[in-house]
mmCIF file of C-alpha atoms in Angstrom:
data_model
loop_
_atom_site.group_PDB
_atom_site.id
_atom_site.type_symbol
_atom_site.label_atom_id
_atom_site.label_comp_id
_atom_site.label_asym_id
_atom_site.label_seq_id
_atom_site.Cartn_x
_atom_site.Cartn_y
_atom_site.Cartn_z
ATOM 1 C CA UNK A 1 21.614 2.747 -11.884
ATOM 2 C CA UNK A 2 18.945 0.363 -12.604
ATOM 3 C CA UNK A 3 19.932 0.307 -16.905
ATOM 4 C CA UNK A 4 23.567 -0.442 -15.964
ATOM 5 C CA UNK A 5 23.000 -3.499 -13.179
ATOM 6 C CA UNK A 6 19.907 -4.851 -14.660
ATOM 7 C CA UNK A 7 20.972 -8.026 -15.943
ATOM 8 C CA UNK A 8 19.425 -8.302 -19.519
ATOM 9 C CA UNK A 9 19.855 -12.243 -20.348
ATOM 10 C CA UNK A 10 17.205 -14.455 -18.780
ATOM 11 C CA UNK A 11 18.721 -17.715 -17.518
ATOM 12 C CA UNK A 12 21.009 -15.052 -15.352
ATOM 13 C CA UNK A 13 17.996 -13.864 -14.266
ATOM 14 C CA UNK A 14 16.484 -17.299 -13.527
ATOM 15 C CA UNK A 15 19.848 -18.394 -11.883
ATOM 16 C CA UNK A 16 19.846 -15.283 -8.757
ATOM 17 C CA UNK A 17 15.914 -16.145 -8.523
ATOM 18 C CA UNK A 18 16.566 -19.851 -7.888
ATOM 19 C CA UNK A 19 19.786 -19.013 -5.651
ATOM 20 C CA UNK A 20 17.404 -16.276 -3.385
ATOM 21 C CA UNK A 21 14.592 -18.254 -3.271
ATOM 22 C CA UNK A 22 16.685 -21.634 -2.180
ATOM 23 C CA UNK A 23 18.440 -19.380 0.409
ATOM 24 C CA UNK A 24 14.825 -18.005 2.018
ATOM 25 C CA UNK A 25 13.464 -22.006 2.120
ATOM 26 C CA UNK A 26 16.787 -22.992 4.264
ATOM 27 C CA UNK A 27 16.871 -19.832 6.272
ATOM 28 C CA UNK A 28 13.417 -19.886 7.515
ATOM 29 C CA UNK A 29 12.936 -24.191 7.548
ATOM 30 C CA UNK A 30 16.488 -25.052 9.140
ATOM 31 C CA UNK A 31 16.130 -21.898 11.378
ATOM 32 C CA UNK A 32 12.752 -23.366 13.101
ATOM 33 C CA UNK A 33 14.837 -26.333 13.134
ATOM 34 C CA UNK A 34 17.507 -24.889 14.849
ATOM 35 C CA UNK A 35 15.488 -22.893 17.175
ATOM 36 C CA UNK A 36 13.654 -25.735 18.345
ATOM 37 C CA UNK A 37 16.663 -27.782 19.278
ATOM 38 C CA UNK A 38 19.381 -24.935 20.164
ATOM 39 C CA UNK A 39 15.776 -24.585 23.102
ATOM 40 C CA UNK A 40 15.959 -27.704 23.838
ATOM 41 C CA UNK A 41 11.697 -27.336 22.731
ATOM 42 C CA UNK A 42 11.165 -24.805 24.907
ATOM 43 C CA UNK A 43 10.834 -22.086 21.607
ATOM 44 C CA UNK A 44 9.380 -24.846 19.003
ATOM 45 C CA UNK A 45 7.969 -27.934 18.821
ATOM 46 C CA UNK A 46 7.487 -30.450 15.767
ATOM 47 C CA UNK A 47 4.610 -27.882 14.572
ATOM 48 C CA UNK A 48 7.096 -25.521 14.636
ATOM 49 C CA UNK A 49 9.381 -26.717 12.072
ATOM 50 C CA UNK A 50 6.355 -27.970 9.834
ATOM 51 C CA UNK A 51 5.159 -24.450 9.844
ATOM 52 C CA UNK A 52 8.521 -22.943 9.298
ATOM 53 C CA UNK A 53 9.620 -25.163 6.342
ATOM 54 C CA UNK A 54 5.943 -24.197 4.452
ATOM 55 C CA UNK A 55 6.108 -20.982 4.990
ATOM 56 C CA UNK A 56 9.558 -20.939 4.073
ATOM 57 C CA UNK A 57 8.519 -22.661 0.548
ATOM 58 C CA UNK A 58 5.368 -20.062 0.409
ATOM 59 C CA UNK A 59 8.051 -17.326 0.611
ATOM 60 C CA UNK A 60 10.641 -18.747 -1.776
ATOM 61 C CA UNK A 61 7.978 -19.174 -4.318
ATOM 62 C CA UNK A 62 6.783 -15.477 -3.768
ATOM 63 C CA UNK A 63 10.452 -14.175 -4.013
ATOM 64 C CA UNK A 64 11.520 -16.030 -7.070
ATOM 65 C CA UNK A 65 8.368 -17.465 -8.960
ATOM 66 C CA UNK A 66 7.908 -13.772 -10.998
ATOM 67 C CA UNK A 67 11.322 -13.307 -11.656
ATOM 68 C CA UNK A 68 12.415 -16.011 -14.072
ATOM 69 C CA UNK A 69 12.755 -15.352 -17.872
ATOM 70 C CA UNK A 70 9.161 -16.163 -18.494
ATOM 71 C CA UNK A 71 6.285 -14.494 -17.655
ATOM 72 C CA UNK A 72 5.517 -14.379 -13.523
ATOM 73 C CA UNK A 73 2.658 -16.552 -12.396
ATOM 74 C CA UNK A 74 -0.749 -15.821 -14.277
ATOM 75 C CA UNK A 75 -0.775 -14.569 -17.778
ATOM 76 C CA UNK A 76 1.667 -13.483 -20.334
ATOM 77 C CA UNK A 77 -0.619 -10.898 -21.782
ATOM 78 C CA UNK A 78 0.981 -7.455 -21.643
ATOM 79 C CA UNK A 79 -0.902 -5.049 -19.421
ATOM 80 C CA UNK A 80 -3.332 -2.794 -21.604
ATOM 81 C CA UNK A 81 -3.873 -5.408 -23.995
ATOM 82 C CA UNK A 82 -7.394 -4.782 -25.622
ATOM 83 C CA UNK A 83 -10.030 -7.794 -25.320
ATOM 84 C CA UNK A 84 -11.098 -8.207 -28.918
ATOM 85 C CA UNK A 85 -14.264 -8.122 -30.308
ATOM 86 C CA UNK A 86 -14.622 -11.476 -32.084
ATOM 87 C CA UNK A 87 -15.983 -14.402 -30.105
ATOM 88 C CA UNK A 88 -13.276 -16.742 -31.268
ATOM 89 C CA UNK A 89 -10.744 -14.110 -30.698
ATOM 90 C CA UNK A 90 -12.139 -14.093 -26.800
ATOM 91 C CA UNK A 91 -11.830 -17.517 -26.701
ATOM 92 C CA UNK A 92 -7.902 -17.687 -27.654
ATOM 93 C CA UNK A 93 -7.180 -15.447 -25.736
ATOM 94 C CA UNK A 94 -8.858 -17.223 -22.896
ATOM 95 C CA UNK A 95 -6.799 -20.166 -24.010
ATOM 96 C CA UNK A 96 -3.422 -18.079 -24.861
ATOM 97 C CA UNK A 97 -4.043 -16.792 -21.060
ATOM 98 C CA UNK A 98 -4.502 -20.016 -19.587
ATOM 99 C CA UNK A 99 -1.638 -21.798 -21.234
ATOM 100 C CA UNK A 100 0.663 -19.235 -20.118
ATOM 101 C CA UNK A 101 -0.206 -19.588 -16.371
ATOM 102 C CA UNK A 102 0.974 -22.933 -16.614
ATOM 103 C CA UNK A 103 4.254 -22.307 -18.636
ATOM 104 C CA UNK A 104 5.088 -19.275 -16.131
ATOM 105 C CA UNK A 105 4.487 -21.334 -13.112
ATOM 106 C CA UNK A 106 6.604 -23.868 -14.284
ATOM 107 C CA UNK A 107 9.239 -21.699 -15.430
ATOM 108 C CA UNK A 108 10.424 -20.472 -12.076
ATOM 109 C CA UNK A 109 10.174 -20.466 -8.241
ATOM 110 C CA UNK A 110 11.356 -24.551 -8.662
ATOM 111 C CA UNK A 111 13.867 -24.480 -5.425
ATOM 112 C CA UNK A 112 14.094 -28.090 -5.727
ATOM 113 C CA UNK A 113 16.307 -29.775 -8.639
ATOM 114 C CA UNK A 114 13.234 -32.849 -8.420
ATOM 115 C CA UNK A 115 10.672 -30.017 -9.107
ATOM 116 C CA UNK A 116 13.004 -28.552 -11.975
ATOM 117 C CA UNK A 117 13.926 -32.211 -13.489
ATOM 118 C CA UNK A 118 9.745 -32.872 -13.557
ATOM 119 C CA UNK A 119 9.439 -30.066 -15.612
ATOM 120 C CA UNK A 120 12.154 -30.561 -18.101
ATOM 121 C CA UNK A 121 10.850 -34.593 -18.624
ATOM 122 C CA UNK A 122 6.693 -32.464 -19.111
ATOM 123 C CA UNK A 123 8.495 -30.268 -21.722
ATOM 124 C CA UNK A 124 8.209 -27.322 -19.311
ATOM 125 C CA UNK A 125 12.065 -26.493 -18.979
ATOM 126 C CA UNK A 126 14.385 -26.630 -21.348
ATOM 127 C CA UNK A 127 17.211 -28.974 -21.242
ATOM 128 C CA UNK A 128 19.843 -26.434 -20.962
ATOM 129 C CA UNK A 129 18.520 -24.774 -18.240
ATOM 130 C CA UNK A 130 18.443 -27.661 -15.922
ATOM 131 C CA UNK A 131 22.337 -27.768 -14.425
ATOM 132 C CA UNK A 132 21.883 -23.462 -13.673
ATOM 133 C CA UNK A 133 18.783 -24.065 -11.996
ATOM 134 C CA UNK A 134 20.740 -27.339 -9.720
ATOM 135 C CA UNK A 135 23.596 -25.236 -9.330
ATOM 136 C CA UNK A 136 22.055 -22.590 -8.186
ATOM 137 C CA UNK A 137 19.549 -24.046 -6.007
ATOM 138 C CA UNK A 138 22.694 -26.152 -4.346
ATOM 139 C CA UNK A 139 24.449 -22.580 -3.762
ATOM 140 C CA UNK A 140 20.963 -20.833 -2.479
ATOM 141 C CA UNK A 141 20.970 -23.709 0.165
ATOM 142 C CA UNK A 142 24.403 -23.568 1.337
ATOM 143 C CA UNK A 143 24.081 -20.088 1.678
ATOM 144 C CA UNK A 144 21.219 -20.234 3.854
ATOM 145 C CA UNK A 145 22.456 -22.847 5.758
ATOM 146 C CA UNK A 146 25.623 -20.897 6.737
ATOM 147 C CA UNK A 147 23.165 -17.512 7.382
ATOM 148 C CA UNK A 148 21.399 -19.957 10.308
ATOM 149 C CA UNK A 149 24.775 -21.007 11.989
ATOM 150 C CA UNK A 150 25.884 -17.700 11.656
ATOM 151 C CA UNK A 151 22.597 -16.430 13.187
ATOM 152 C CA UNK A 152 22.662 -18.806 16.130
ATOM 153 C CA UNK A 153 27.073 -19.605 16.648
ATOM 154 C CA UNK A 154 26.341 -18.435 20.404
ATOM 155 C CA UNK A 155 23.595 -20.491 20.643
ATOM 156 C CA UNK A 156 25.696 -23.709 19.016
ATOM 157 C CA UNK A 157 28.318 -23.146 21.090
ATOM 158 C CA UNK A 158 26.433 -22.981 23.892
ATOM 159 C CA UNK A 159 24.062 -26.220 23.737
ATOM 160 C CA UNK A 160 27.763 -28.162 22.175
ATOM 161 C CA UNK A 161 30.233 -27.113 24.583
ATOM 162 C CA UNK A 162 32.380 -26.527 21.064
ATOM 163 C CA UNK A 163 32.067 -30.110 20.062
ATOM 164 C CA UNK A 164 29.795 -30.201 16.824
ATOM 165 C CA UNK A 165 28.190 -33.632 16.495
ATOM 166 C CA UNK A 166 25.833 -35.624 14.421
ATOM 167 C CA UNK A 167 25.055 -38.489 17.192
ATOM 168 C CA UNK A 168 24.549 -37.888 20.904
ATOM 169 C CA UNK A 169 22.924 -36.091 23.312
ATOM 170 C CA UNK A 170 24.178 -32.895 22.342
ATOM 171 C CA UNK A 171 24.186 -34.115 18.246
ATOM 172 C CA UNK A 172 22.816 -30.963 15.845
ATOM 173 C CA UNK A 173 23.961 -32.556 12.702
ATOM 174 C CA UNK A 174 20.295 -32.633 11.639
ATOM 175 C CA UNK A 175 19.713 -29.230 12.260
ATOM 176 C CA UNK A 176 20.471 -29.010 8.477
ATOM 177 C CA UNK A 177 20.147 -32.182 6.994
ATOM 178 C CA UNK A 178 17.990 -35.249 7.463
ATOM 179 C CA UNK A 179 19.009 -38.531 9.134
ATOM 180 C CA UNK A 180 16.511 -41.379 9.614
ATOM 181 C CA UNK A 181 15.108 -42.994 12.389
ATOM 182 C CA UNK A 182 16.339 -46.099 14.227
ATOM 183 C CA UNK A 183 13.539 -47.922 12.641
ATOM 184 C CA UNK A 184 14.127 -47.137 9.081
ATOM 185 C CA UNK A 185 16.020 -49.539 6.635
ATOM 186 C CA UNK A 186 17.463 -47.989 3.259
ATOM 187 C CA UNK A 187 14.630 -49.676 0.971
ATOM 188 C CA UNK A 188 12.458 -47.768 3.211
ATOM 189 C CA UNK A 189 13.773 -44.470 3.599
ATOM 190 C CA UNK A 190 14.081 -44.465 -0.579
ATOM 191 C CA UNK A 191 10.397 -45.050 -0.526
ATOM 192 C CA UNK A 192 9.907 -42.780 1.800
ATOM 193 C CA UNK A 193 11.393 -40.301 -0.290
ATOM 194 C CA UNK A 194 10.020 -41.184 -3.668
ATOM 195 C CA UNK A 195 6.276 -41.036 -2.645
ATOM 196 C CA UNK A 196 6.657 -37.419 -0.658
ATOM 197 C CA UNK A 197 8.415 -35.553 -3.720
ATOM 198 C CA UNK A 198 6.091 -37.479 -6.154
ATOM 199 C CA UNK A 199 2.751 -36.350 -3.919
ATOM 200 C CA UNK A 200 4.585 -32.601 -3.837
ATOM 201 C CA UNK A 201 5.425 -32.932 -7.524
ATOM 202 C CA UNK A 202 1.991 -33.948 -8.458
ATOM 203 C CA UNK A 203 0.539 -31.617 -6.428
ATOM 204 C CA UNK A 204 2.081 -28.624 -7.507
ATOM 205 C CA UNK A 205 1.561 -29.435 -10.620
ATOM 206 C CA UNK A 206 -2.327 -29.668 -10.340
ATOM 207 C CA UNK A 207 -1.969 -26.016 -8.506
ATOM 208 C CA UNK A 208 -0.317 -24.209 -11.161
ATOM 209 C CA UNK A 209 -2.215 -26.344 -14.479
ATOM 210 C CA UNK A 210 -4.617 -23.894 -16.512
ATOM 211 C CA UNK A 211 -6.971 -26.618 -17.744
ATOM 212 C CA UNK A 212 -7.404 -27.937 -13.761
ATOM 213 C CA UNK A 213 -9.175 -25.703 -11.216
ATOM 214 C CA UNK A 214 -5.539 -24.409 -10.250
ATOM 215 C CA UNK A 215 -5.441 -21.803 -7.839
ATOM 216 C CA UNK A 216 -6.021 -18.245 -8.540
ATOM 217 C CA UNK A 217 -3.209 -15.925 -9.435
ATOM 218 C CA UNK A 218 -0.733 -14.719 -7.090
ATOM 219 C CA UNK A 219 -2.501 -17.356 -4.058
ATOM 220 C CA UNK A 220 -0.274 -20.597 -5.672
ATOM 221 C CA UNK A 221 2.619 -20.203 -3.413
ATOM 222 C CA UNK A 222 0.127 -20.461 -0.783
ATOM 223 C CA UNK A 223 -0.993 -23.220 -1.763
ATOM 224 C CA UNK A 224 2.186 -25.086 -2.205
ATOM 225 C CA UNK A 225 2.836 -24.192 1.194
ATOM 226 C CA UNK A 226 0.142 -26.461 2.295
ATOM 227 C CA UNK A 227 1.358 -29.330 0.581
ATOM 228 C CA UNK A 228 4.589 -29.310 2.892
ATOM 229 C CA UNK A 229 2.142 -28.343 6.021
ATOM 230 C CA UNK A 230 -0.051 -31.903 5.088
ATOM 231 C CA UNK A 231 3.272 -33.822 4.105
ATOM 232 C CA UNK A 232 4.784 -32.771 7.325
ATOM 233 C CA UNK A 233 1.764 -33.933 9.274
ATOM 234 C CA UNK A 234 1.460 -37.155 7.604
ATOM 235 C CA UNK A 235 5.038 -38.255 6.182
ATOM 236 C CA UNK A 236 7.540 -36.850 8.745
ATOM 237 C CA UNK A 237 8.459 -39.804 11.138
ATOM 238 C CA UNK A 238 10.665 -41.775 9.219
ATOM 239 C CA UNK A 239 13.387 -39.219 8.003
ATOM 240 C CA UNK A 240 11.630 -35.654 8.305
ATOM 241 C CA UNK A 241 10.767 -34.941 4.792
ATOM 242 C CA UNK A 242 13.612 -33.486 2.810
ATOM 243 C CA UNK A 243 11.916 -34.037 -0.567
ATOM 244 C CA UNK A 244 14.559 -31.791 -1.938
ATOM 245 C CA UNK A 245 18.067 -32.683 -2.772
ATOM 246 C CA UNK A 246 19.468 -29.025 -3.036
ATOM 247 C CA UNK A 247 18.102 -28.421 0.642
ATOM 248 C CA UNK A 248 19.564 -31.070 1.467
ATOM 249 C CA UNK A 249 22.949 -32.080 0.667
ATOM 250 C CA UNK A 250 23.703 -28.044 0.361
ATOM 251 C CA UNK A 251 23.089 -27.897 3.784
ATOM 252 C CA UNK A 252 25.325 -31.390 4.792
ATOM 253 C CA UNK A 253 28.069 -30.298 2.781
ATOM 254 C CA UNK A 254 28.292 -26.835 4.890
ATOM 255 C CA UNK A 255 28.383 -28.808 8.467
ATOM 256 C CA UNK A 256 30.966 -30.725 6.354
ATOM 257 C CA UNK A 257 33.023 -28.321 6.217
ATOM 258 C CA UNK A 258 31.679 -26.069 9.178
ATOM 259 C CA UNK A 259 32.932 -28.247 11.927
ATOM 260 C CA UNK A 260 30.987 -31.639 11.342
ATOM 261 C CA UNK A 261 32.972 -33.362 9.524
ATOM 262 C CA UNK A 262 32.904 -36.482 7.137
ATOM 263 C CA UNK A 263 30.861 -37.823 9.839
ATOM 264 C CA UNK A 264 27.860 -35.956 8.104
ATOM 265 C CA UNK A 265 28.111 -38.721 5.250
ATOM 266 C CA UNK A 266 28.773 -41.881 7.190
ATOM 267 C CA UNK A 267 26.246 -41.906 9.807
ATOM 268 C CA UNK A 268 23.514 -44.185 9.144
ATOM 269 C CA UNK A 269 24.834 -46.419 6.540
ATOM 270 C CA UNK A 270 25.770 -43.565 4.478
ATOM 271 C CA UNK A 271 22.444 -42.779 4.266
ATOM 272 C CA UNK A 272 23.230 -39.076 2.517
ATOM 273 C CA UNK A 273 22.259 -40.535 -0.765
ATOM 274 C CA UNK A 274 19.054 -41.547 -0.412
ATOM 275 C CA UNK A 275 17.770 -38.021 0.209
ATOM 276 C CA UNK A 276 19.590 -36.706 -2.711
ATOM 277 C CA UNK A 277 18.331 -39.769 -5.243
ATOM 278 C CA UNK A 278 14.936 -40.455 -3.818
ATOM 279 C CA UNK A 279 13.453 -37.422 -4.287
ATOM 280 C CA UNK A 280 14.682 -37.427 -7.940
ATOM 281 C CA UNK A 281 12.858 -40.079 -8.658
ATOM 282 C CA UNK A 282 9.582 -38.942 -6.617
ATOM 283 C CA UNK A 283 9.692 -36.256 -8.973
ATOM 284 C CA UNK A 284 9.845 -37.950 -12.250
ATOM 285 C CA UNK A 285 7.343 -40.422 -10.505
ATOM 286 C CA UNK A 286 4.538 -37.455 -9.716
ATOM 287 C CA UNK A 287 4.727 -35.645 -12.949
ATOM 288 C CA UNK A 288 4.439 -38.548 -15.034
ATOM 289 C CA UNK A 289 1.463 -40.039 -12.981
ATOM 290 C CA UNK A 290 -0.270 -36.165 -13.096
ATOM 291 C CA UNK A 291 0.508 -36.310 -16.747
ATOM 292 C CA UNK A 292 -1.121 -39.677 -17.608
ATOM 293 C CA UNK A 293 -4.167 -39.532 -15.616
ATOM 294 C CA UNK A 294 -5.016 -35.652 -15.375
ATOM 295 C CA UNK A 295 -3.209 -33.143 -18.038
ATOM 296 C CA UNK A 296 -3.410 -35.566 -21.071
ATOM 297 C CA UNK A 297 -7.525 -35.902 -20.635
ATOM 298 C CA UNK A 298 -7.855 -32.227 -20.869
ATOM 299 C CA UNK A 299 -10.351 -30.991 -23.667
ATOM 300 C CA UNK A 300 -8.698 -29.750 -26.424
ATOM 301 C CA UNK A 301 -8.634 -26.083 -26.972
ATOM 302 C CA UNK A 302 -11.402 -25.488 -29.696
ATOM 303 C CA UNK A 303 -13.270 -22.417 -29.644
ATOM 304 C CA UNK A 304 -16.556 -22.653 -29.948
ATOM 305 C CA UNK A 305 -18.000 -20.992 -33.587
ATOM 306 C CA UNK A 306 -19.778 -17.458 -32.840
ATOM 307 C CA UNK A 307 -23.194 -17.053 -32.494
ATOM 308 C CA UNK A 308 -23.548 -16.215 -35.931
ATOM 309 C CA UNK A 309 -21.588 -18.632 -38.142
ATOM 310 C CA UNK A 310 -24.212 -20.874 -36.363
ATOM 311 C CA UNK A 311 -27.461 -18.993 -37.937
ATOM 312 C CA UNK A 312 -25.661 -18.773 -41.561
ATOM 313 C CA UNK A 313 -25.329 -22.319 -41.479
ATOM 314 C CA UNK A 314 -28.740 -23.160 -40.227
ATOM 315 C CA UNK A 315 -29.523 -21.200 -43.188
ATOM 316 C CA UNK A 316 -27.685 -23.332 -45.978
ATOM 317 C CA UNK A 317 -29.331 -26.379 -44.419
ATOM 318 C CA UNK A 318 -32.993 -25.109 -44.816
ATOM 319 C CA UNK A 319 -32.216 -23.529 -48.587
ATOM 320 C CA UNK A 320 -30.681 -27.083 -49.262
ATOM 321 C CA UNK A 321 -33.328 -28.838 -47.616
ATOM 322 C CA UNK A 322 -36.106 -26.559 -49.692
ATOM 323 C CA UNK A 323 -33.975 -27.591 -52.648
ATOM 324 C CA UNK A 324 -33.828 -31.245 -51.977
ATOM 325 C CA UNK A 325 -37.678 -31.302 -51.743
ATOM 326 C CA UNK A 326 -38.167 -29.086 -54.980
ATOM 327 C CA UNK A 327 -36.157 -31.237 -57.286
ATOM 328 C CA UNK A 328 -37.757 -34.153 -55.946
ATOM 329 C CA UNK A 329 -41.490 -32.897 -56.542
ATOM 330 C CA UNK A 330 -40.254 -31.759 -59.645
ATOM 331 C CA UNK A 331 -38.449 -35.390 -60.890
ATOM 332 C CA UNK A 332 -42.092 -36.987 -59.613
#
């Protein structure tokens, strides 16, 4: 069974990780969403939702970071690979090790086309991969966006008397997408936008670099959880932190089509965009600022020379030293 549906080419592989892992962050985010509102906030609170969309991005990570076409998150060594003897040896591998936690983190669990376009513009993604990783995140999102209406129809029904809405008393439009508040002008909300997905960009990519401190293997989903907890905390009033344009406009195009309608696009000024653009730029923005002023200052993977090598050339010096001072007794 498992030789004849295995799926043997990797960006296939990469593609169902990215689709799963986009469907588990909309499933568990937009369903503390929905549960909060569908309650009117008698199940869920703002908390709620903060601590359902990191944990929802701790548990996409987990479910697709270790299945892309690189190595999972820590080190491509194969198990029961012998530690050689040499010193210098040690030391590559050290450095072999430590490059490849960095190229495996970056190779999968993305479930954000601004996370996946950072790493294709650091060289950590190739090119090609880039639309199968969108397209599947998009897909993973709608998908988990129609799992959560399907989960709570009864309860939609019931708080909308039938009529779905995006404005209102009774409006659950942003269930699934983001619309800004009253307050917010479009220069502002694109802001908003760029500097949350550059700080999770940038952040993310200081978790999972081998030359920073980093975060130790198998605890860096974890840890990227946290950055949506803090960003949550601290960046949620204006438009509730999308930072992720599969999450979404995969989720806005469902209602579009779920019983929403067009209205889903024009509300706000049209402001659908800005949560699809902004956070592509944020992106860029974050791994280009971590790449100036943190990965490009990182000591240069030298090995030290053994132990050994050391003494033998102490040695030369003293014979030519001895030598130096013979010739010149000698020519005097």
């Amino acid at each position: 069974m498992r030789k004849r549906c295995a799926i043997k080419h990797g960006i296939f592989k990469e593609f169902l990780a990215e689709f799963l892992g986009t469907f588990v962050l909309v499933l568990f985010g937009c369903g503390s969403v929905a549960q909060t509102v569908l309650s009117r906030n008698t199940l869920g609170e703002p908390l709620t939702v903060h601590i359902g969309f990191s944990v929802g991005l701790m548990m996409a990570a987990y479910v697709a970071g270790g299945c892309q076409g690189a190595a999972s998150l820590g080190s491509n060594i194969t198990p029961g690979t012998k530690c050689p003897a040499n010193p210098i040896d040690q030391r590559l591998l050290s450095v072999t090790q430590a490059r490849a936690q960095t190229q495996a983190a970056s190779s999968g669990g993305h479930v954000n086309p601004a996370v996946s376009l950072a790493m294709v513009i650091l060289g950590k993604l190739k090119i090609w991969k880039f639309p199968f990783y969108v397209i599947a995140q998009f897909l993973g999102a709608f998908a988990g966006a129609a799992a959560v209406f399907g989960l709570y129809y009864d309860a939609f029904m019931d708080f909308t008397s039938g009529i779905l809405s995006v404005t209102g008393i009774n409006a659950t439009g942003h269930i699934f997408a983001s619309y800004p508040a009253r307050h917010l002008s479009v220069l502002g909300g694109f802001i908003d936008q760029v500097v949350g997905t550059g700080m999770l960009v940038l952040c993310i990519l200081a978790i999972v670099d081998g030359g920073n401190i980093g975060a130790p293997k198998g605890v860096e989903p974890l840890a990227i959880g946290l950055i949506i907890m803090a960003i949550g905390v601290s960046m949620g009033l204006n438009c509730g932190y999308p930072l992720n344009p599969a999450r979404d406009l995969g989720p806005r195009l469902f209602t579009a089509v779920a019983g929403w309608g067009m209205e889903v696009f024009s509300t706000a000024d049209y402001w659908w965009w800005i949560p699809v653009a902004g956070p592509m730029v944020g992106g860029v923005v974050g791994a280009v600022l971590y790449y100036l002023l943190i990965e490009l200052h990182h000591p240069r993977d030298e090995p030290e020379k053994p132990r050994e090598e050391e003494e033998d050339e102490e040695d030369e010096d003293e014979d030519s030293s001895l030598k130096d001072k013979y010739e010149m007794i000698t020519m005097s």
